[in-house]
XYZ file of C-alpha atoms in Angstrom:
606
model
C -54.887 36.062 30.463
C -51.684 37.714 30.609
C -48.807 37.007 27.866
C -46.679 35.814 30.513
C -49.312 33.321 32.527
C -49.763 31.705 28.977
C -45.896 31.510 28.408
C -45.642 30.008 31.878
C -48.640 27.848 31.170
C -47.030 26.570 27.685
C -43.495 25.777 29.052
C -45.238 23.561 32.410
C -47.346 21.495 29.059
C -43.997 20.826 26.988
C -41.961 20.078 29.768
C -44.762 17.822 31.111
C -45.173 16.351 27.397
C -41.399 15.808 27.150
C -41.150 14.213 30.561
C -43.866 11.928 29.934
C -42.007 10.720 26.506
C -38.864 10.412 28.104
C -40.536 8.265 30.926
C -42.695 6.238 28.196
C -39.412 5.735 26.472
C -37.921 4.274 29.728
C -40.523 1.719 29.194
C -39.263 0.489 25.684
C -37.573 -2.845 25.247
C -35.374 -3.804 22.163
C -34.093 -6.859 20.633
C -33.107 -8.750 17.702
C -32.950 -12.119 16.555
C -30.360 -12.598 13.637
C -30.403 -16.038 11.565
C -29.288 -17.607 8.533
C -31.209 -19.247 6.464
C -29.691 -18.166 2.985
C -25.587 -17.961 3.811
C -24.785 -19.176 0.430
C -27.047 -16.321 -1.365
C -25.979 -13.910 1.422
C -28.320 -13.337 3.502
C -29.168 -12.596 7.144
C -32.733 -12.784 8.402
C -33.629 -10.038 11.301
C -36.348 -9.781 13.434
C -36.695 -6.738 15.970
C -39.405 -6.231 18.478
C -39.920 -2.921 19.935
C -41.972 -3.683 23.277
C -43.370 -1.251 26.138
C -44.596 0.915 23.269
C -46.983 3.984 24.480
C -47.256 6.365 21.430
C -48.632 6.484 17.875
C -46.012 6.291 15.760
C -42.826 4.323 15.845
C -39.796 5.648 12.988
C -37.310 3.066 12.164
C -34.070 4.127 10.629
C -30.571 2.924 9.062
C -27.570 4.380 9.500
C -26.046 5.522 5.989
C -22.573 5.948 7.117
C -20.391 3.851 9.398
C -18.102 5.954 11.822
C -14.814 5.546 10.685
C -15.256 5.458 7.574
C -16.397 9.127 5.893
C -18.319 7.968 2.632
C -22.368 7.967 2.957
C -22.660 4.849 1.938
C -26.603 3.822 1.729
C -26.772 1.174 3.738
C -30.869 0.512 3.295
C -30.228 0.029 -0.326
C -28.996 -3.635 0.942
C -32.673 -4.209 3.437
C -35.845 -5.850 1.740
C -38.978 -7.510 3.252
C -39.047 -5.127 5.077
C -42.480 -5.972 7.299
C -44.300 -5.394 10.746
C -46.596 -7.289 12.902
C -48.992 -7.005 15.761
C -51.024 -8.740 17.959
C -50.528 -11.736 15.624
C -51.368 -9.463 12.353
C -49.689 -7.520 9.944
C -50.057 -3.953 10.045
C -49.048 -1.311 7.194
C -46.105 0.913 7.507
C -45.254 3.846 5.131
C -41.581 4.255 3.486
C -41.078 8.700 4.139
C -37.475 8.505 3.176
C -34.630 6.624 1.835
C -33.544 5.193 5.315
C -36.917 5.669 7.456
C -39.803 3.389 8.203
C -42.991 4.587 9.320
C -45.338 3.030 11.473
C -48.468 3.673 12.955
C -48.644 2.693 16.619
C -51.418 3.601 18.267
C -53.419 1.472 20.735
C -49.819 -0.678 19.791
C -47.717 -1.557 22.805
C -45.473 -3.833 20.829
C -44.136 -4.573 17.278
C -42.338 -7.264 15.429
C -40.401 -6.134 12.266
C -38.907 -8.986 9.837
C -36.550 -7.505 7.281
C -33.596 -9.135 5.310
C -30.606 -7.536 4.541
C -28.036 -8.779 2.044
C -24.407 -8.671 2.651
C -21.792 -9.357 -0.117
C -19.406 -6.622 0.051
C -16.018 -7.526 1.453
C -13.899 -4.807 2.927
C -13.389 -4.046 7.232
C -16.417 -1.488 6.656
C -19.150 -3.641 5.035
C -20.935 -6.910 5.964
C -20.292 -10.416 4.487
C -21.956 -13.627 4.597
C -21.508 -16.785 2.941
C -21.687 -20.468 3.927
C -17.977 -20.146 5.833
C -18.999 -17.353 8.073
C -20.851 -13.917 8.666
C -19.491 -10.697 9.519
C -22.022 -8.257 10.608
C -20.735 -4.806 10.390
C -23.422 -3.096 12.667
C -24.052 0.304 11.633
C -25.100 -1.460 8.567
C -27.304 -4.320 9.973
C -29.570 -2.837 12.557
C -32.935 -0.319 12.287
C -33.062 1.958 15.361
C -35.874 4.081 16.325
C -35.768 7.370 15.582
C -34.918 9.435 19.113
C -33.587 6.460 21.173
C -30.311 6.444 20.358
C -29.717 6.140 24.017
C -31.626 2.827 24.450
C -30.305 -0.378 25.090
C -30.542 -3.463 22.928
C -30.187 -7.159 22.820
C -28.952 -9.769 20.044
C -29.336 -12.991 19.837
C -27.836 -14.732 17.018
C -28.949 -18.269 16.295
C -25.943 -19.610 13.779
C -25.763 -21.563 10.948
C -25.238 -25.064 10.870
C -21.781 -25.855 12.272
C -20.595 -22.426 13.318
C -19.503 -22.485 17.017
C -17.823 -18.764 17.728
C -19.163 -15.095 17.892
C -15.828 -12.750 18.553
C -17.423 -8.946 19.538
C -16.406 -6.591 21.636
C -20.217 -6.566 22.833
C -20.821 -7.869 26.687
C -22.870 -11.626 26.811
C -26.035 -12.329 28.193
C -26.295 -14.126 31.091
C -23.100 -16.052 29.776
C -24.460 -16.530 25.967
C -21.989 -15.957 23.568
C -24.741 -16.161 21.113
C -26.470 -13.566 22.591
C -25.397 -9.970 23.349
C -26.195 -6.647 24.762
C -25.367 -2.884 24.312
C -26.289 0.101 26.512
C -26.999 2.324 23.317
C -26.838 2.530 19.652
C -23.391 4.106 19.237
C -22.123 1.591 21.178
C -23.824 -1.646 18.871
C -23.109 0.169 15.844
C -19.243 0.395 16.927
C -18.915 -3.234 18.096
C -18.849 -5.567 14.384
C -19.789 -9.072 15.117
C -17.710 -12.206 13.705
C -19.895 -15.743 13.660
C -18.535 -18.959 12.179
C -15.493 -21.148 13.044
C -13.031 -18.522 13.366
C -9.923 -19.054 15.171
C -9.690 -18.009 18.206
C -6.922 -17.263 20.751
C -5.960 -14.262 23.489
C -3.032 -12.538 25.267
C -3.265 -9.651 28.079
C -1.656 -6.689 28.073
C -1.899 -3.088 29.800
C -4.087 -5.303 32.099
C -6.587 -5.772 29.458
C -7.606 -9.291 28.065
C -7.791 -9.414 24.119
C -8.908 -11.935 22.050
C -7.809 -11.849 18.250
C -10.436 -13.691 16.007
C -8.764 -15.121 12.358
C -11.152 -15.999 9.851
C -9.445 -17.400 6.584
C -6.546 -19.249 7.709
C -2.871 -18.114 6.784
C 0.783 -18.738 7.623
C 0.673 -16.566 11.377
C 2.381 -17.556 14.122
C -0.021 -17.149 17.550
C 3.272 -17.248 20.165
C 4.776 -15.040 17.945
C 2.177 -12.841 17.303
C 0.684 -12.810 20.957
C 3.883 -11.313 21.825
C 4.629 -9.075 19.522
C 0.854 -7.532 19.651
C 1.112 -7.467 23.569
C 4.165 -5.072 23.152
C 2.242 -2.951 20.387
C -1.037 -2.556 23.181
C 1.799 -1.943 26.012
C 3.666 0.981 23.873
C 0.178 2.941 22.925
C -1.132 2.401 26.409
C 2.424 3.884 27.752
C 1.582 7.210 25.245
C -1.682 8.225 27.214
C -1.055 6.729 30.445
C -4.298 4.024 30.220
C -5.985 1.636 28.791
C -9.705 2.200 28.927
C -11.082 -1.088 28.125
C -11.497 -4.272 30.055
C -11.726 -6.202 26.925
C -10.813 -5.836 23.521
C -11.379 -7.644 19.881
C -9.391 -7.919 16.910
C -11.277 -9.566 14.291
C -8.818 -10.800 11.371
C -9.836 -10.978 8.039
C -7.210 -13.390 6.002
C -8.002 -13.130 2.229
C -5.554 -14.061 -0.874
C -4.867 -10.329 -1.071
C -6.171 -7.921 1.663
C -5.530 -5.041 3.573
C -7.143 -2.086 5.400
C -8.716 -1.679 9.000
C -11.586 0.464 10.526
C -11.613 1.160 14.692
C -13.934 0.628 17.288
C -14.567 1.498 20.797
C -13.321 -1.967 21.858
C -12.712 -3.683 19.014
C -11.134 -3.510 15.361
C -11.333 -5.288 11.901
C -8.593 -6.080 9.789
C -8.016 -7.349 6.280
C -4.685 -9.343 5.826
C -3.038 -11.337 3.513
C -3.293 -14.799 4.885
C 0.277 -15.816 3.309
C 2.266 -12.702 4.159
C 3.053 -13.262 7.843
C 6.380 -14.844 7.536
C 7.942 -12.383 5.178
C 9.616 -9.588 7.155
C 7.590 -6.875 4.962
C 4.210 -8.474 5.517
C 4.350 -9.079 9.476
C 6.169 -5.697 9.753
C 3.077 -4.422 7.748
C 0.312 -6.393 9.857
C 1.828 -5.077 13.447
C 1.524 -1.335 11.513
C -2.080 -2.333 10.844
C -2.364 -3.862 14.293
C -0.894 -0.485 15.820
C -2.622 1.996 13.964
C -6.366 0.629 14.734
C -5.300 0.085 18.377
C -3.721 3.509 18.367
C -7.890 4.687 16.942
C -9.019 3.766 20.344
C -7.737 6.686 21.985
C -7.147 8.973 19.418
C -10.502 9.249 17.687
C -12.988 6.908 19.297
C -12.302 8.784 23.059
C -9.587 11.808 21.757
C -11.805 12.939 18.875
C -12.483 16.248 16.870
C -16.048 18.072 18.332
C -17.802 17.327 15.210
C -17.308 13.339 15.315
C -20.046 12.989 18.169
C -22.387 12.509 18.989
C -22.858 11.279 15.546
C -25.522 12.040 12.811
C -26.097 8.762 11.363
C -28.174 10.134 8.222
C -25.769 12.961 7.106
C -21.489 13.891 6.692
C -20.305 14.867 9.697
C -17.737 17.506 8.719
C -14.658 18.167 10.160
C -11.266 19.625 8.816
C -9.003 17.638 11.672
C -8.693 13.761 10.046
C -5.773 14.957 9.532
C -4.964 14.736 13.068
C -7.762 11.533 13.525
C -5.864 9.693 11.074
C -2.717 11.520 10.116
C -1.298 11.550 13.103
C -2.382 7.775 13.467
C -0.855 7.017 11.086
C 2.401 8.008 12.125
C 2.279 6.750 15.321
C 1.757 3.006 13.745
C 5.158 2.838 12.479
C 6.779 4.832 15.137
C 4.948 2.159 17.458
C 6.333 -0.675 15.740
C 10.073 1.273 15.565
C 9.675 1.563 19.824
C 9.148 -2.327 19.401
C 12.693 -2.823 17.824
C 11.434 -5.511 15.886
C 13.243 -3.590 12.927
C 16.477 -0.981 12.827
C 16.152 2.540 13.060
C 17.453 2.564 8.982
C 13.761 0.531 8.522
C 12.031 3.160 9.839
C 13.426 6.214 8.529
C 13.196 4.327 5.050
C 9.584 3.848 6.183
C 9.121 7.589 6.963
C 10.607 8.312 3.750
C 7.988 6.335 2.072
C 5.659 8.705 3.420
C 7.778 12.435 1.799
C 7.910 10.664 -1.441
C 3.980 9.877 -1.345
C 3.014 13.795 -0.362
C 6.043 15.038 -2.949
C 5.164 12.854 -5.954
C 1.544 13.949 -5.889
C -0.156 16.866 -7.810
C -2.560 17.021 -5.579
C -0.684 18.214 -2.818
C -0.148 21.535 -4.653
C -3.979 21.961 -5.550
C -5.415 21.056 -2.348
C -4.791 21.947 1.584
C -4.429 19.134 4.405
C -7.413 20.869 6.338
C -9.581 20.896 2.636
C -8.495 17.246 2.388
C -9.560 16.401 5.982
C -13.146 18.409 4.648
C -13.878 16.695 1.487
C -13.010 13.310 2.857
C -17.074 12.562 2.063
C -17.149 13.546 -1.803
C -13.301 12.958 -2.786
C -11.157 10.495 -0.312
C -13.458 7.685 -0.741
C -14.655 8.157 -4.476
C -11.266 8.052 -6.272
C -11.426 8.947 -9.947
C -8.774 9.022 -12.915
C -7.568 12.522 -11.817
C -7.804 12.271 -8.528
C -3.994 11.961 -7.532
C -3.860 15.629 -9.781
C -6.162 16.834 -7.395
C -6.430 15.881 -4.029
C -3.788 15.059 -0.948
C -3.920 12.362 1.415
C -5.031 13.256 5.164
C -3.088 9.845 6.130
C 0.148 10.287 4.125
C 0.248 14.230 4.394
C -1.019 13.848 8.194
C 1.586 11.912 9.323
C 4.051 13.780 7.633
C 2.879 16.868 9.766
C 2.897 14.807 12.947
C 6.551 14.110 12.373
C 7.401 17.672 11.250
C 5.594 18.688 14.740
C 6.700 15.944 16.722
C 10.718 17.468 16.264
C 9.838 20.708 16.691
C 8.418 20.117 19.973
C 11.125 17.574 20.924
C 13.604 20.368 19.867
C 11.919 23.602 21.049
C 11.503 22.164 24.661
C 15.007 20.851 24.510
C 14.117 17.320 24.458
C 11.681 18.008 27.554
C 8.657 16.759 25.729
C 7.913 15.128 22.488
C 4.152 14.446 20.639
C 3.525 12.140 23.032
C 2.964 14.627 25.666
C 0.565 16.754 23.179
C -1.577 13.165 22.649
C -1.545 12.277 26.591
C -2.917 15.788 27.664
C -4.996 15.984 24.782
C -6.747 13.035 25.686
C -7.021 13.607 29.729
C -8.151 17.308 29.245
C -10.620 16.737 26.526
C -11.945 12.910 26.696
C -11.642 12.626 30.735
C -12.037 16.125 31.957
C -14.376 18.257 29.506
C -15.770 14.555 28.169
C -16.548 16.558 24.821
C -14.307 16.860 21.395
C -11.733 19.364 21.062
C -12.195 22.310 17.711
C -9.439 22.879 16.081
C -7.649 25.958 17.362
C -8.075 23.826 20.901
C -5.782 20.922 19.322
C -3.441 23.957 17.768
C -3.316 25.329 21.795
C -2.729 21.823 23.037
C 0.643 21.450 20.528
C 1.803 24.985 21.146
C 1.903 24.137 24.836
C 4.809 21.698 24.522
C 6.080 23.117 21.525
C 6.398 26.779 23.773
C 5.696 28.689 20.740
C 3.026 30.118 18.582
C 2.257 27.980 15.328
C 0.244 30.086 13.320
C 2.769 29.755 10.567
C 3.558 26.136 10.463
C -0.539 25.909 10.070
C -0.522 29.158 7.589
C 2.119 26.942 5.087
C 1.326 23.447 5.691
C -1.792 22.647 7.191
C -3.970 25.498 5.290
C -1.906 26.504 2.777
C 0.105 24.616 -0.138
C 3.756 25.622 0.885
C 6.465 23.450 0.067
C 7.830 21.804 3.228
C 10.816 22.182 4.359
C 12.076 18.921 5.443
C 16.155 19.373 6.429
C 14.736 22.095 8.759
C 12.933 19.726 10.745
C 15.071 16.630 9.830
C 17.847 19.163 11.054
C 16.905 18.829 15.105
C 18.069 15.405 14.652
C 21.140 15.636 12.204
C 19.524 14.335 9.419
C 18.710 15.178 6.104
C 16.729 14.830 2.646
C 18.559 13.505 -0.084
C 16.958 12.558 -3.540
C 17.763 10.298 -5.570
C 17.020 11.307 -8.751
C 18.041 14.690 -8.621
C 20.738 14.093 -11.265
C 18.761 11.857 -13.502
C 17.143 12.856 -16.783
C 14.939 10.323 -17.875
C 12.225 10.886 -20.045
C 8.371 10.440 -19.303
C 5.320 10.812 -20.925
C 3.885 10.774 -17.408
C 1.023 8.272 -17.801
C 0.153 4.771 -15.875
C -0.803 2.291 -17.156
C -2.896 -1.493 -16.931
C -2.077 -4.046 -19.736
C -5.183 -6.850 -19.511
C -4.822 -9.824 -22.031
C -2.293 -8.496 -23.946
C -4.172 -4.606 -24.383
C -2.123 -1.970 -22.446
C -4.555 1.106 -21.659
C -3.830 4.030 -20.042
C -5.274 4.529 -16.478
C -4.005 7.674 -15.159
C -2.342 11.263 -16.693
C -0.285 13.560 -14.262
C -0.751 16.935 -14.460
C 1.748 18.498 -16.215
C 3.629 16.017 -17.772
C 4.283 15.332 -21.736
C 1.334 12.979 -21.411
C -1.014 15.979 -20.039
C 0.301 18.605 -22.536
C -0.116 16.650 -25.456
C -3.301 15.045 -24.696
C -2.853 11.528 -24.432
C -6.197 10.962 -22.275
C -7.067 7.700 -20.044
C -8.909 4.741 -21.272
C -6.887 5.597 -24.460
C -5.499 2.010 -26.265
C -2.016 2.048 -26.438
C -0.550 0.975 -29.503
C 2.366 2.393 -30.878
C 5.298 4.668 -30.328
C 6.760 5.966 -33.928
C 4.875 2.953 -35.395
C 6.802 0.802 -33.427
C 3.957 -1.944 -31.403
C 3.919 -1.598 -27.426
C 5.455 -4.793 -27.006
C 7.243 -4.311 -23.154
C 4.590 -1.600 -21.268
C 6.999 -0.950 -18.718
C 9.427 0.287 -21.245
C 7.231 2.055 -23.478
C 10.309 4.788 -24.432
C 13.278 2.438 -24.667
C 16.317 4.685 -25.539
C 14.638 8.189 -26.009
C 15.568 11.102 -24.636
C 14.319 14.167 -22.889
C 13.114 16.422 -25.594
C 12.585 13.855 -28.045
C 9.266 14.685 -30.652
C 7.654 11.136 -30.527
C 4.226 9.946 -31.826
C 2.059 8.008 -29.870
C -0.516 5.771 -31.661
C -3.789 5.259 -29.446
C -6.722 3.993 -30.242
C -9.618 6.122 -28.481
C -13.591 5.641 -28.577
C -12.834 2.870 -31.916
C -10.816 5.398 -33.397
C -7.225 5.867 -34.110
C -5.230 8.974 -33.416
C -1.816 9.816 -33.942
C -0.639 12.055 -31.036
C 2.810 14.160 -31.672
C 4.162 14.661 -28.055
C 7.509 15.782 -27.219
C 8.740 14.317 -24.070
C 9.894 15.999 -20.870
C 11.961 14.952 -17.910
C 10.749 12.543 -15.365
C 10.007 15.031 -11.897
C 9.398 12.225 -9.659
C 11.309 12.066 -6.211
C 13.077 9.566 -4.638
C 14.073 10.839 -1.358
C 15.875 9.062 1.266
C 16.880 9.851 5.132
C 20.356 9.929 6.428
C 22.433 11.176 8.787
C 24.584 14.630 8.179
C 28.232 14.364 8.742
C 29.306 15.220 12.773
C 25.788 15.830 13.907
C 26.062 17.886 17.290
C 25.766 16.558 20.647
C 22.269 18.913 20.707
C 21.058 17.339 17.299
C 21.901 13.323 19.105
C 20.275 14.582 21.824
C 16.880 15.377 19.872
C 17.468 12.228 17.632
C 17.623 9.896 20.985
C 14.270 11.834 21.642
C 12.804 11.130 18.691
C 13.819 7.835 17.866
C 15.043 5.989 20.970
C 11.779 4.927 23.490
C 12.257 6.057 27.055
C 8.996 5.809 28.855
C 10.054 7.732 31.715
C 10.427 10.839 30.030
C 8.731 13.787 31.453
C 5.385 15.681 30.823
C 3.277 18.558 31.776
């Protein structure tokens, strides 16, 4: 037989092989039931059944990362009892790898899998249960099988005891709350899942109904905060023309202290303070929260970099553009909550300023690139050590510093014509809506030189993948404003060390790279416990009246032992910039600054 009749013949079997899986895999049905009979120990109790089953071997898997949030994070390690049944009897499986469940199918059209998983790790990105509610955070609750990723899925969730409410951005079941459906996996493991007594209320905005779900009680206002959320959804939908949802879920965490947020497709999760909503700081802080997750659900869950799906739930997925996911995110939630005008225009800029000092006063950002940060998100961002800050540079801070260093350029290279909002609007119709893929990076860098009308190979070349020092008053300079520090005429001593004092023992926690502290080797986890023999008695004024230059010895006591280390201090580097206004700004530089700072949704775009 010829070479070619056998490649013909080959091609006609695997294409008649992979049609037949893909039809048998039509056939598949997939559900879970989720209980609670353990809430106090932490517990949920899952049962999946895989039905319509026509091949010999069925893989079950766990995510080990959660999109969102780049740190593999293991989720299996939390699953035991793990089991599988048959035709009324229990059949054997085989563990091949840390996250992947093997089971023998054949002559099997349908299996029941009982598992437990335990879930007592409280943060936006992790699941929690106790005997006041249960917050399932998907990617880390549910098996899938290996290769339907594209399947569709039902949960039914029987609760415990008393609990009334499930708040999810996932569609009901012939009107169950209780039970739910998705039309694929990335879609269940982006939609977290609230159960208890939560409460409950809703506003509508963009023509979108939203429902915000509190857990935890706290001080909020709803009128007040109905209102003032409305107007965040209203501004972001008025920066990319639409809102692509028809429903959307803000589940509320309100602890004694909390913080931090991770977006959905349709839904978010936030950690608040539940006593800090009628200070001006802490609701000013919340509607920043509230507006940066909202902001994620065009730019990054639909506006995304090419490598963040489809998604590889068992490795990193690699990409040097968070900086841009979450950067530029991150300044659009305060500049969001400035277009409000909740707060002044001093607020902000004091707010922005925040922001230079963070990226100035760090080591880091003269070791390590924004694009390497945006990289090494997976081994560094979200496993902080002692020398971290000496080492690494925030995508977030750093990223939203670039979006406002871009965001006047373009305002002031197109004469006020367009702004970053025009970059994010095309962005997002071009890439999400027309090409329905990701964009690479030198695509986003095309996308910003469009509006900006000008090649930005060297604002990329110094600040995005290189370490040069930024040049603010340039940039603050479209505007008529400037950079001034505050300590530029200080000289204050340091030995350039933070501390923690616990039950009366001050220790040292961090070193900055080089300071007196770092030169003369005072090392963390050293005791504290005496400058020139003199106790640590106030640890936020371990120098009292020294000066710069001063030869001092500093008594710690390290591994049991005590050393005595000379060190001879040196000036305190630290910034403490601040935005104002230059004298007789020109009518150009008001004209960029009204741009930049005063909302006009009519402006113009491409």
């Amino acid at each position: 037989m010829k070479k070619t009749a056998l490649f013909f013949i080959a091609l006609f079997t695997l294409l008649m092989t992979n049609y037949t899986d893909s039809i048998a895999a039509e056939n598949v049905k997939i559900s879970y039931e989720v209980k609670f009979t353990e809430p106090q120990a932490h517990y949920a109790d899952i049962e999946m059944t895989v039905s319509g089953l026509a091949q010999n071997a069925l893989d079950l898997k766990m995510p080990v990362w959660t999109p969102g949030s780049y740190l593999v994070r293991e989720f299996a390690k939390n699953l035991e009892s793990f089991g599988v049944e048959a035709n009324g009897k229990t059949i054997p499986f085989v563990k091949t790898s840390k996250n992947t469940w093997h089971i023998n199918t054949t002559n099997i059209n349908s299996v029941k899998v009982k598992y437990r998983m335990y879930c007592f790790e409280i943060s936006v990105r992790t699941a929690f249960i106790d005997v006041t509610h249960a917050f399932l955070s998907t990617s880390g609750m549910f098996l899938y099988p290996n290769g339907m990723l594209m399947h569709p899925s039902t949960i039914h969730i029987t609760p415990y005891k008393n609990w009334d409410k499930v708040s999810t951005s996932l569609e009901m079941v012939n009107n169950d709350p209780f039970t739910r459906t998705a039309p694929n996996y990335d879609i269940l493991f982006d939609s977290p899942i609230e159960v208890g007594n939560q409460d409950v209320f809703g506003f509508k905005a963009a023509g979108v109904d939203y429902e915000v779900a509190m857990y935890g009680g706290g001080n909020y206002d709803k009128e007040r905060l109905k209102k003032d959320m409305a107007h965040v959804v209203e501004l972001e939908t008025a920066v990319f023309g639409e809102n692509p949802n028809k429903h959307y879920t803000f589940i509320v965490h309100n602890y004694n202290r909390g913080g931090g947020g991770l977006e959905h497709l349709s839904s978010t999760v936030l950690g608040a303070s539940r006593n800090s909503y009628n200070t001006e700081s802490g609701y000013q802080n919340f509607l920043s929260l509230v507006a940066h997750e909202h902001f994620h659900l065009w730019n990054v869950k639909r506006l995304r970099p090419i490598a963040l799906g489809p998604f590889d739930y068992d490795n990193e997925n690699y990409t040097t553009d968070l900086w841009i996911a979450e950067g530029f995110t991150a300044y659009y939630d305060n500049m969001i909550v400035n277009r409000t005008k909740l707060y002044s225009t001093d607020n902000y800029l004091g707010v922005l300023a925040a922001d230079i000092n963070i990226v100035e006063n760090s080591q880091g950002a003269k070791i390590q690139p924004l694009s390497q940060s945006s990289y090494d998100a997976w081994i560094k961002a979200y496993r902080p050590d002692e020398n971290s800050a000496n080492t690494t540079i925030s995508y977030y801070n750093k990223g939203s510093v670039a979006a406002f260093l871009l965001d006047l350029e373009i305002i002031s290279d197109s004469k006020t014509k367009y702004s970053l909002d025009d970059v994010m609007k095309y962005m997002y119709n071009e890439y999400y809506k027309t090409k329905k893929r990701g964009y690479t990076d030198a695509e986003f860098k095309q996308g910003l030189e469009k509006f900006a009308g000008k090649n930005l190979d060297s604002f990329y070349q110094k600040y995005v993948n290189g370490l040069d020092q930024i040049d603010y008053n340039k940039y603050l300079g479209y505007a008529g404003y400037k950079l001034t520090d505050e300590f530029a005429n200080t000289n204050i001593p340091t030995l350039g060390i933070k501390t923690s004092t616990v039950a009366g023992v001050t220790k040292v926690i961090g070193v900055s790279r080089g300071t007196a502290g770092w030169i003369d080797g005072i090392n963390v986890n050293d005791e504290l416990k005496a400058i020139d023999d003199q106790p640590i008695t106030d640890p936020k004024n371990l120098l009292g009246d020294k000066k710069v230059g001063d030869k001092v010895t500093v008594t710690v006591i390290r591994d049991g032992q005590t050393l005595n280390l000379p060190v001879t201090l040196l000036r305190n580097n630290d910034f403490k910039y601040k935005i104002e206004s230059i004298d007789s700004p020109s009518e150009t530089q008001l004209a960029v600054r009204k741009k930049w700072l005063i909302y006009n949704k009519n402006t113009p775009s491409i």
